XYZ file of C-alpha atoms in Angstrom:
460
model
C -6.739 7.652 47.027
C -9.712 9.416 45.473
C -11.981 7.945 42.801
C -10.331 10.245 40.258
C -6.977 8.705 41.128
C -8.339 5.159 41.214
C -10.450 5.272 38.018
C -9.258 5.491 34.404
C -11.193 7.606 31.931
C -10.605 9.286 28.594
C -10.803 13.057 28.867
C -10.531 15.812 26.252
C -6.984 17.136 26.322
C -7.606 20.797 25.549
C -6.556 21.739 29.073
C -3.281 19.826 28.697
C -2.233 20.707 25.132
C -1.510 24.190 23.796
C -4.086 24.448 21.020
C -2.297 27.320 19.266
C 0.846 25.182 19.004
C -1.252 22.245 17.804
C -2.834 24.428 15.120
C 0.538 25.745 13.958
C 1.851 22.193 13.724
C -1.231 21.123 11.752
C -0.498 23.721 9.051
C 2.733 21.941 8.127
C 0.907 18.632 8.165
C -1.818 19.914 5.837
C 0.799 21.152 3.386
C 2.457 17.727 3.469
C -0.868 16.018 2.737
C -1.558 18.220 -0.285
C 1.888 17.585 -1.747
C 2.098 13.868 -0.996
C -1.095 12.217 -2.222
C 0.817 9.163 -3.449
C 3.574 7.255 -1.681
C 6.191 8.468 -4.188
C 5.185 12.077 -3.640
C 5.124 11.588 0.119
C 8.669 10.180 0.075
C 9.884 13.099 -2.043
C 8.320 15.518 0.436
C 9.931 13.632 3.351
C 13.345 13.808 1.720
C 13.008 17.569 1.344
C 11.964 17.934 4.996
C 14.817 15.687 6.088
C 17.428 17.643 4.169
C 16.138 20.876 5.668
C 16.592 19.251 9.082
C 20.217 18.371 8.386
C 19.828 14.772 7.224
C 22.111 13.323 4.532
C 21.699 10.253 2.311
C 23.396 7.194 3.777
C 25.897 5.300 1.646
C 26.915 1.751 2.565
C 30.244 1.747 4.422
C 29.927 5.360 5.571
C 31.520 5.996 8.978
C 28.953 7.151 11.516
C 29.242 9.138 14.736
C 26.739 9.952 17.488
C 24.498 12.755 16.316
C 24.760 11.917 12.594
C 21.449 12.329 10.784
C 20.946 10.014 7.832
C 18.293 8.580 5.526
C 17.947 5.935 2.843
C 15.164 5.763 0.238
C 13.668 2.490 -0.957
C 12.673 2.671 -4.641
C 11.070 6.106 -4.162
C 8.226 4.517 -2.146
C 9.690 4.117 1.333
C 12.298 5.753 3.513
C 14.306 4.998 6.639
C 15.623 7.918 8.721
C 17.956 7.734 11.696
C 19.716 9.862 14.271
C 22.711 7.952 15.598
C 22.679 7.730 19.384
C 25.330 7.760 22.068
C 24.961 4.086 23.016
C 25.994 1.102 20.962
C 23.403 -0.382 18.628
C 23.832 -3.538 20.705
C 21.651 -1.765 23.278
C 18.823 -1.394 20.766
C 17.093 1.394 18.895
C 13.975 3.488 19.412
C 11.968 2.686 16.284
C 8.780 4.100 14.821
C 7.169 2.459 11.799
C 4.320 3.846 9.714
C 3.053 3.592 6.156
C 2.684 6.159 3.386
C 0.249 4.406 1.062
C -3.488 5.077 1.255
C -6.623 3.651 -0.379
C -7.031 4.953 -3.924
C -8.206 4.130 -7.448
C -5.446 2.646 -9.614
C -5.409 2.784 -13.407
C -5.069 -0.621 -15.074
C -2.242 -1.577 -17.396
C -4.516 -1.522 -20.494
C -6.957 1.125 -19.319
C -8.030 3.327 -22.225
C -11.224 2.615 -24.166
C -14.072 4.412 -25.887
C -17.765 3.620 -25.572
C -20.671 5.615 -26.958
C -18.365 8.515 -27.844
C -16.998 8.777 -24.319
C -13.427 7.860 -23.296
C -12.699 6.065 -20.027
C -9.922 4.541 -17.962
C -10.493 1.064 -16.537
C -9.509 0.902 -12.866
C -8.723 -1.415 -9.982
C -9.255 -0.070 -6.481
C -6.360 -0.255 -4.008
C -6.953 -1.109 -0.355
C -10.151 -1.501 1.602
C -12.714 1.025 0.395
C -16.456 1.572 0.296
C -16.772 1.804 -3.478
C -19.795 4.109 -3.488
C -17.784 6.809 -1.663
C -15.499 7.203 -4.687
C -18.195 8.071 -7.208
C -19.247 11.640 -8.115
C -16.239 13.303 -6.469
C -13.531 15.229 -8.353
C -10.388 13.185 -8.878
C -6.783 13.989 -9.735
C -4.529 11.797 -11.864
C -1.108 11.304 -10.298
C 1.729 8.886 -10.814
C 4.769 7.803 -12.801
C 5.074 6.708 -16.416
C 8.185 5.077 -17.843
C 8.110 5.895 -21.558
C 10.143 3.392 -23.579
C 11.627 4.570 -26.900
C 14.600 3.413 -28.972
C 15.846 1.094 -26.253
C 15.778 3.832 -23.609
C 13.510 4.629 -20.685
C 12.349 8.124 -19.762
C 10.599 8.424 -16.373
C 7.866 11.036 -16.134
C 5.928 12.325 -13.152
C 2.255 12.917 -13.927
C 0.044 15.288 -11.955
C -3.208 16.505 -13.494
C -5.925 18.038 -11.371
C -3.978 19.686 -8.553
C -3.453 23.115 -10.132
C -6.400 25.546 -10.013
C -6.827 25.561 -13.801
C -6.313 21.812 -14.266
C -9.167 19.568 -15.395
C -10.495 16.963 -12.994
C -11.813 13.434 -13.525
C -14.791 11.530 -12.155
C -16.448 8.146 -11.678
C -20.136 8.644 -12.433
C -23.103 7.204 -10.537
C -26.686 6.476 -11.464
C -29.316 9.163 -11.031
C -31.887 8.355 -8.301
C -34.725 8.500 -10.835
C -33.366 5.313 -12.462
C -31.761 3.718 -9.432
C -34.650 1.818 -7.871
C -32.933 -1.536 -8.479
C -29.522 -0.208 -7.404
C -30.977 1.213 -4.191
C -32.218 -2.241 -3.216
C -28.714 -3.709 -3.430
C -26.477 -4.192 -0.436
C -24.171 -1.203 0.027
C -21.201 -3.377 -0.913
C -22.864 -4.294 -4.218
C -24.476 -1.019 -5.246
C -21.356 0.043 -7.135
C -19.652 -2.709 -9.101
C -15.849 -2.635 -9.239
C -15.888 -3.209 -12.996
C -18.093 -0.146 -13.406
C -15.718 2.194 -11.575
C -14.477 3.596 -14.865
C -13.059 7.102 -14.922
C -14.549 9.522 -17.427
C -11.701 11.331 -19.206
C -13.032 12.861 -22.429
C -15.775 13.245 -25.047
C -14.237 15.282 -27.890
C -13.378 13.308 -31.040
C -10.164 13.782 -32.961
C -10.459 15.034 -36.526
C -6.941 13.998 -37.533
C -7.740 10.534 -38.881
C -11.012 9.961 -40.668
C -10.721 6.169 -40.785
C -10.327 5.709 -37.009
C -13.482 4.413 -35.331
C -12.388 5.381 -31.765
C -11.936 9.085 -32.337
C -12.373 10.179 -28.698
C -9.803 7.616 -27.583
C -7.512 8.868 -30.350
C -7.917 12.447 -29.104
C -6.882 11.365 -25.610
C -3.819 9.550 -26.926
C -2.888 12.506 -29.116
C -3.001 14.720 -26.028
C -0.876 12.302 -23.983
C 1.573 11.868 -26.851
C 1.934 15.607 -27.380
C 2.320 16.401 -23.668
C 4.255 13.367 -22.420
C 5.445 11.467 -25.481
C 3.263 8.490 -24.553
C 1.771 5.792 -26.726
C -0.869 3.391 -25.439
C 1.811 0.736 -24.833
C 3.411 3.013 -22.213
C 0.504 2.349 -19.853
C 2.126 -1.060 -19.408
C 5.052 0.615 -17.634
C 3.044 3.146 -15.672
C 1.845 3.603 -12.099
C -1.112 5.933 -12.336
C -3.744 6.529 -9.692
C -6.748 8.722 -9.174
C -6.918 10.429 -5.781
C -9.429 12.955 -4.425
C -9.024 16.416 -5.925
C -9.476 18.475 -2.793
C -6.987 19.890 -0.330
C -6.715 19.425 3.427
C -8.828 21.903 5.378
C -9.964 22.808 8.878
C -13.219 21.286 10.121
C -15.681 22.816 12.566
C -16.525 26.318 13.729
C -13.661 25.991 16.206
C -11.181 24.680 13.589
C -10.169 21.882 15.962
C -10.088 19.179 13.275
C -8.485 18.535 9.896
C -10.366 16.967 7.016
C -8.362 15.476 4.163
C -7.583 12.508 1.982
C -4.858 10.167 3.216
C -4.858 10.620 7.007
C -4.424 6.829 7.158
C -1.508 6.673 7.670
C 0.212 9.945 6.828
C -1.223 11.386 10.036
C 1.206 9.074 11.851
C 4.050 9.166 9.296
C 4.326 12.941 9.553
C 4.693 13.199 13.371
C 6.969 10.134 13.421
C 9.350 11.854 11.003
C 9.062 15.436 12.232
C 9.591 14.350 15.848
C 12.875 12.838 14.680
C 13.773 16.000 12.776
C 13.114 18.090 15.892
C 15.562 16.229 18.150
C 18.014 18.812 19.481
C 20.251 16.672 21.661
C 21.915 13.439 20.628
C 19.612 10.662 21.903
C 21.020 7.907 24.096
C 19.785 5.175 21.768
C 19.757 5.511 18.011
C 16.340 6.765 16.881
C 14.934 5.370 13.640
C 11.809 6.266 11.672
C 10.701 3.755 9.029
C 8.033 4.727 6.490
C 6.874 1.978 4.149
C 4.481 1.224 1.302
C 1.863 -1.487 0.630
C 0.368 -1.703 4.144
C -3.145 -1.323 2.773
C -2.737 -4.510 0.707
C -0.857 -6.715 3.175
C 2.624 -5.159 3.441
C 3.893 -7.414 0.646
C 6.431 -6.571 -2.063
C 9.849 -4.927 -2.134
C 8.547 -1.670 -0.662
C 6.281 -3.212 1.988
C 7.070 -3.934 5.626
C 7.712 -7.591 4.857
C 10.588 -6.738 2.512
C 14.218 -6.941 3.657
C 14.836 -3.220 3.140
C 14.672 -2.427 6.856
C 16.849 -5.424 7.770
C 19.468 -4.422 5.204
C 19.483 -0.825 6.418
C 19.911 -1.909 10.040
C 22.563 -4.488 9.119
C 24.542 -1.730 7.396
C 24.320 0.458 10.496
C 25.205 -2.419 12.812
C 28.301 -3.289 10.769
C 29.711 0.166 11.446
C 29.761 -0.769 15.151
C 30.586 -4.471 14.759
C 27.164 -5.423 16.170
C 24.930 -8.304 15.119
C 21.519 -6.974 13.942
C 19.779 -9.748 15.896
C 21.255 -8.407 19.128
C 20.166 -4.880 18.202
C 16.626 -6.076 17.518
C 16.165 -8.001 20.754
C 17.036 -4.905 22.777
C 14.911 -2.497 20.714
C 11.407 -1.148 21.152
C 9.041 -0.008 18.415
C 5.955 2.155 18.167
C 3.962 0.891 15.212
C 2.454 4.264 14.452
C -0.792 3.597 12.637
C -4.246 5.073 12.980
C -7.159 3.643 14.914
C -10.861 4.355 14.690
C -12.263 7.278 16.640
C -15.487 6.599 18.524
C -18.360 7.925 16.431
C -21.677 8.417 18.283
C -23.496 8.113 14.935
C -22.341 4.483 14.746
C -22.253 3.531 18.400
C -23.574 0.024 17.729
C -20.254 -1.133 16.236
C -18.082 0.683 18.766
C -17.019 -0.152 22.306
C -17.293 3.045 24.284
C -14.969 2.031 27.121
C -12.071 1.035 24.883
C -12.332 2.851 21.537
C -10.284 6.041 21.209
C -11.988 9.434 21.433
C -11.393 12.499 19.306
C -9.377 15.145 21.136
C -8.204 12.900 23.982
C -4.624 12.549 22.772
C -2.164 10.035 21.357
C -3.840 6.612 21.156
C -2.021 3.496 22.440
C -3.415 0.157 21.279
C -2.243 -3.043 22.982
C -3.524 -5.169 20.100
C -5.265 -4.713 16.773
C -6.302 -7.664 14.602
C -9.773 -9.092 14.168
C -12.057 -11.430 16.089
C -9.804 -13.688 18.178
C -6.909 -11.191 17.943
C -5.992 -12.593 14.539
C -3.243 -10.636 12.776
C -1.780 -8.791 15.758
C 1.373 -8.853 17.854
C -0.455 -8.092 21.148
C 2.046 -6.067 23.191
C 3.058 -7.485 26.550
C 2.217 -5.917 29.900
C 5.863 -4.913 30.322
C 5.971 -3.097 26.967
C 2.693 -1.299 27.696
C 4.036 -0.213 31.072
C 7.243 1.024 29.469
C 5.305 3.174 27.002
C 2.994 4.472 29.751
C 5.952 5.596 31.826
C 7.546 7.374 28.856
C 4.388 9.294 27.974
C 3.444 10.141 31.558
C 7.015 11.224 32.290
C 6.839 13.706 29.404
C 3.291 14.845 30.378
C 1.915 13.756 26.993
C -1.847 13.537 26.564
C -2.616 9.932 25.647
C -5.409 7.396 25.725
C -6.048 3.728 25.012
C -7.668 2.402 21.840
C -8.989 -0.674 20.088
C -10.841 -1.397 16.819
C -14.527 -1.541 17.738
C -16.565 -4.393 19.150
C -15.197 -7.922 19.246
C -16.324 -9.918 16.169
C -17.473 -6.725 14.468
C -14.515 -6.701 12.093
C -11.118 -5.270 12.897
C -7.884 -4.739 11.040
C -4.125 -4.973 11.259
C -1.023 -2.814 11.096
C 2.687 -3.378 10.442
C 3.205 -4.140 14.154
C 3.321 -7.924 13.786
C 6.049 -7.725 11.133
C 8.296 -5.770 13.503
C 7.428 -8.083 16.391
C 8.307 -11.070 14.174
C 11.842 -9.642 14.076
C 12.036 -10.006 17.874
C 11.423 -6.293 18.476
C 9.085 -5.346 21.328
C 6.273 -3.509 19.556
C 3.104 -1.663 20.466
C 0.589 0.095 18.218
C 0.216 3.829 18.736
C -1.393 6.453 16.545
C -4.041 9.050 15.849
C -7.799 8.317 15.958
C -9.622 8.871 12.649
C -13.260 9.407 11.727
C -14.450 8.032 8.353
C -11.279 5.965 7.959
C -10.522 4.839 4.371
C -13.019 7.309 2.935
C -11.843 9.841 0.341
C -12.215 12.470 3.084
C -11.189 11.522 6.635
C -11.194 13.615 9.818
C -8.707 13.861 12.695
C -8.225 16.110 15.735
C -5.373 18.620 15.823
C -4.976 17.846 19.530
C -4.427 14.152 18.767
C -2.026 14.925 15.925
C 0.123 17.211 18.062
C 0.003 14.827 21.021
C 1.316 12.095 18.744
C 4.209 14.368 17.755
C 5.029 15.108 21.405
C 4.649 11.467 22.422
C 6.900 10.172 19.661
C 9.526 12.786 20.462
C 9.506 11.648 24.106
C 9.824 8.045 22.931
C 12.911 8.812 20.850
C 14.554 10.485 23.819
C 13.629 7.838 26.418
């Protein structure tokens, strides 16, 4: 055998992937990103895509046949989709699991205040962020408010800042002329979390002369007129500020996509659309699970640690008189989450032999976690071999990945929560530059390779 056959190396996949097809696929992905900047919006967009692909909502007790295409939504923040296969569920499923939430700036439950004739929202950041990256950028306000009146609840969807003529919002920063002390702080301390207040208005109301907080009153008058809100309705609201810019192509060659929310919608989208694209009835039932709360530990009723997935699978298994535990032990899962892309500008924290490279394809990661592999499922040799054979058999461009140098840091995915259910699981996803920033970058080649690889996995 030659050295090329004996050695392993990561190579750009432009000679193996049709770039025009990758670019066409990326257009749909960019549209999805712009629509779904919160997990609720992303689920709504997924439901619309699923219905267009022939999927129907699953009702408990519904009779199912091979080829049926179904979905179930979890509290508007997660979704499970399935194509029923030819084999019994006792022989396992082909599962992909990804998350729809992304780092953001959440509005607190008592957020509105006025100071020095300026109105602000108090905030609490969500997920792991570099706080300084979220200052001085335009922000949109998106979310849900449950207005409570006369013993009744009215649920409202809020979206301000997305339309061309909408106002935007901002977290201000200190001018460099007065920032000598700030500039000497550690980067983690330069912006204080309690100072990440969102500027929302400066015009006072003239409707009530005795009110001392006239700018705050003007804001509440606007919200009351437009949405019927009083200040108490913030208590039953989920409002977030997200970056107010759309997904776009990056580079002279347009080979990359820059956007907010690649982590992890860049894996959620191919996991779902690969399922939608299945033409033939797969041998094993194919399931795509998209969850919430991964960025804060996968807790809660919409996170991966909830029983939503178990209940959904138990319902399916009952239709075939199969124990879910038997289904799980014969299943295999791709935990489709992003990994870091090797960045030459920060080579000192990367491991060039093992970190994923932009444009080299779908990234397979045996383990994530941090330091001594803490917080990972660590896929077995047999599972890695199984995935290799699937991807190579379908001629998918793929590569290996890890999360930087040992002891540098690290991170986790939902993989261990699937593995804890006795499901063979391996991490697989798309490499990302500037992960968790308001504006992240991915390769169209890697995105499309993920789509092709996941489709091959469903059909294996």
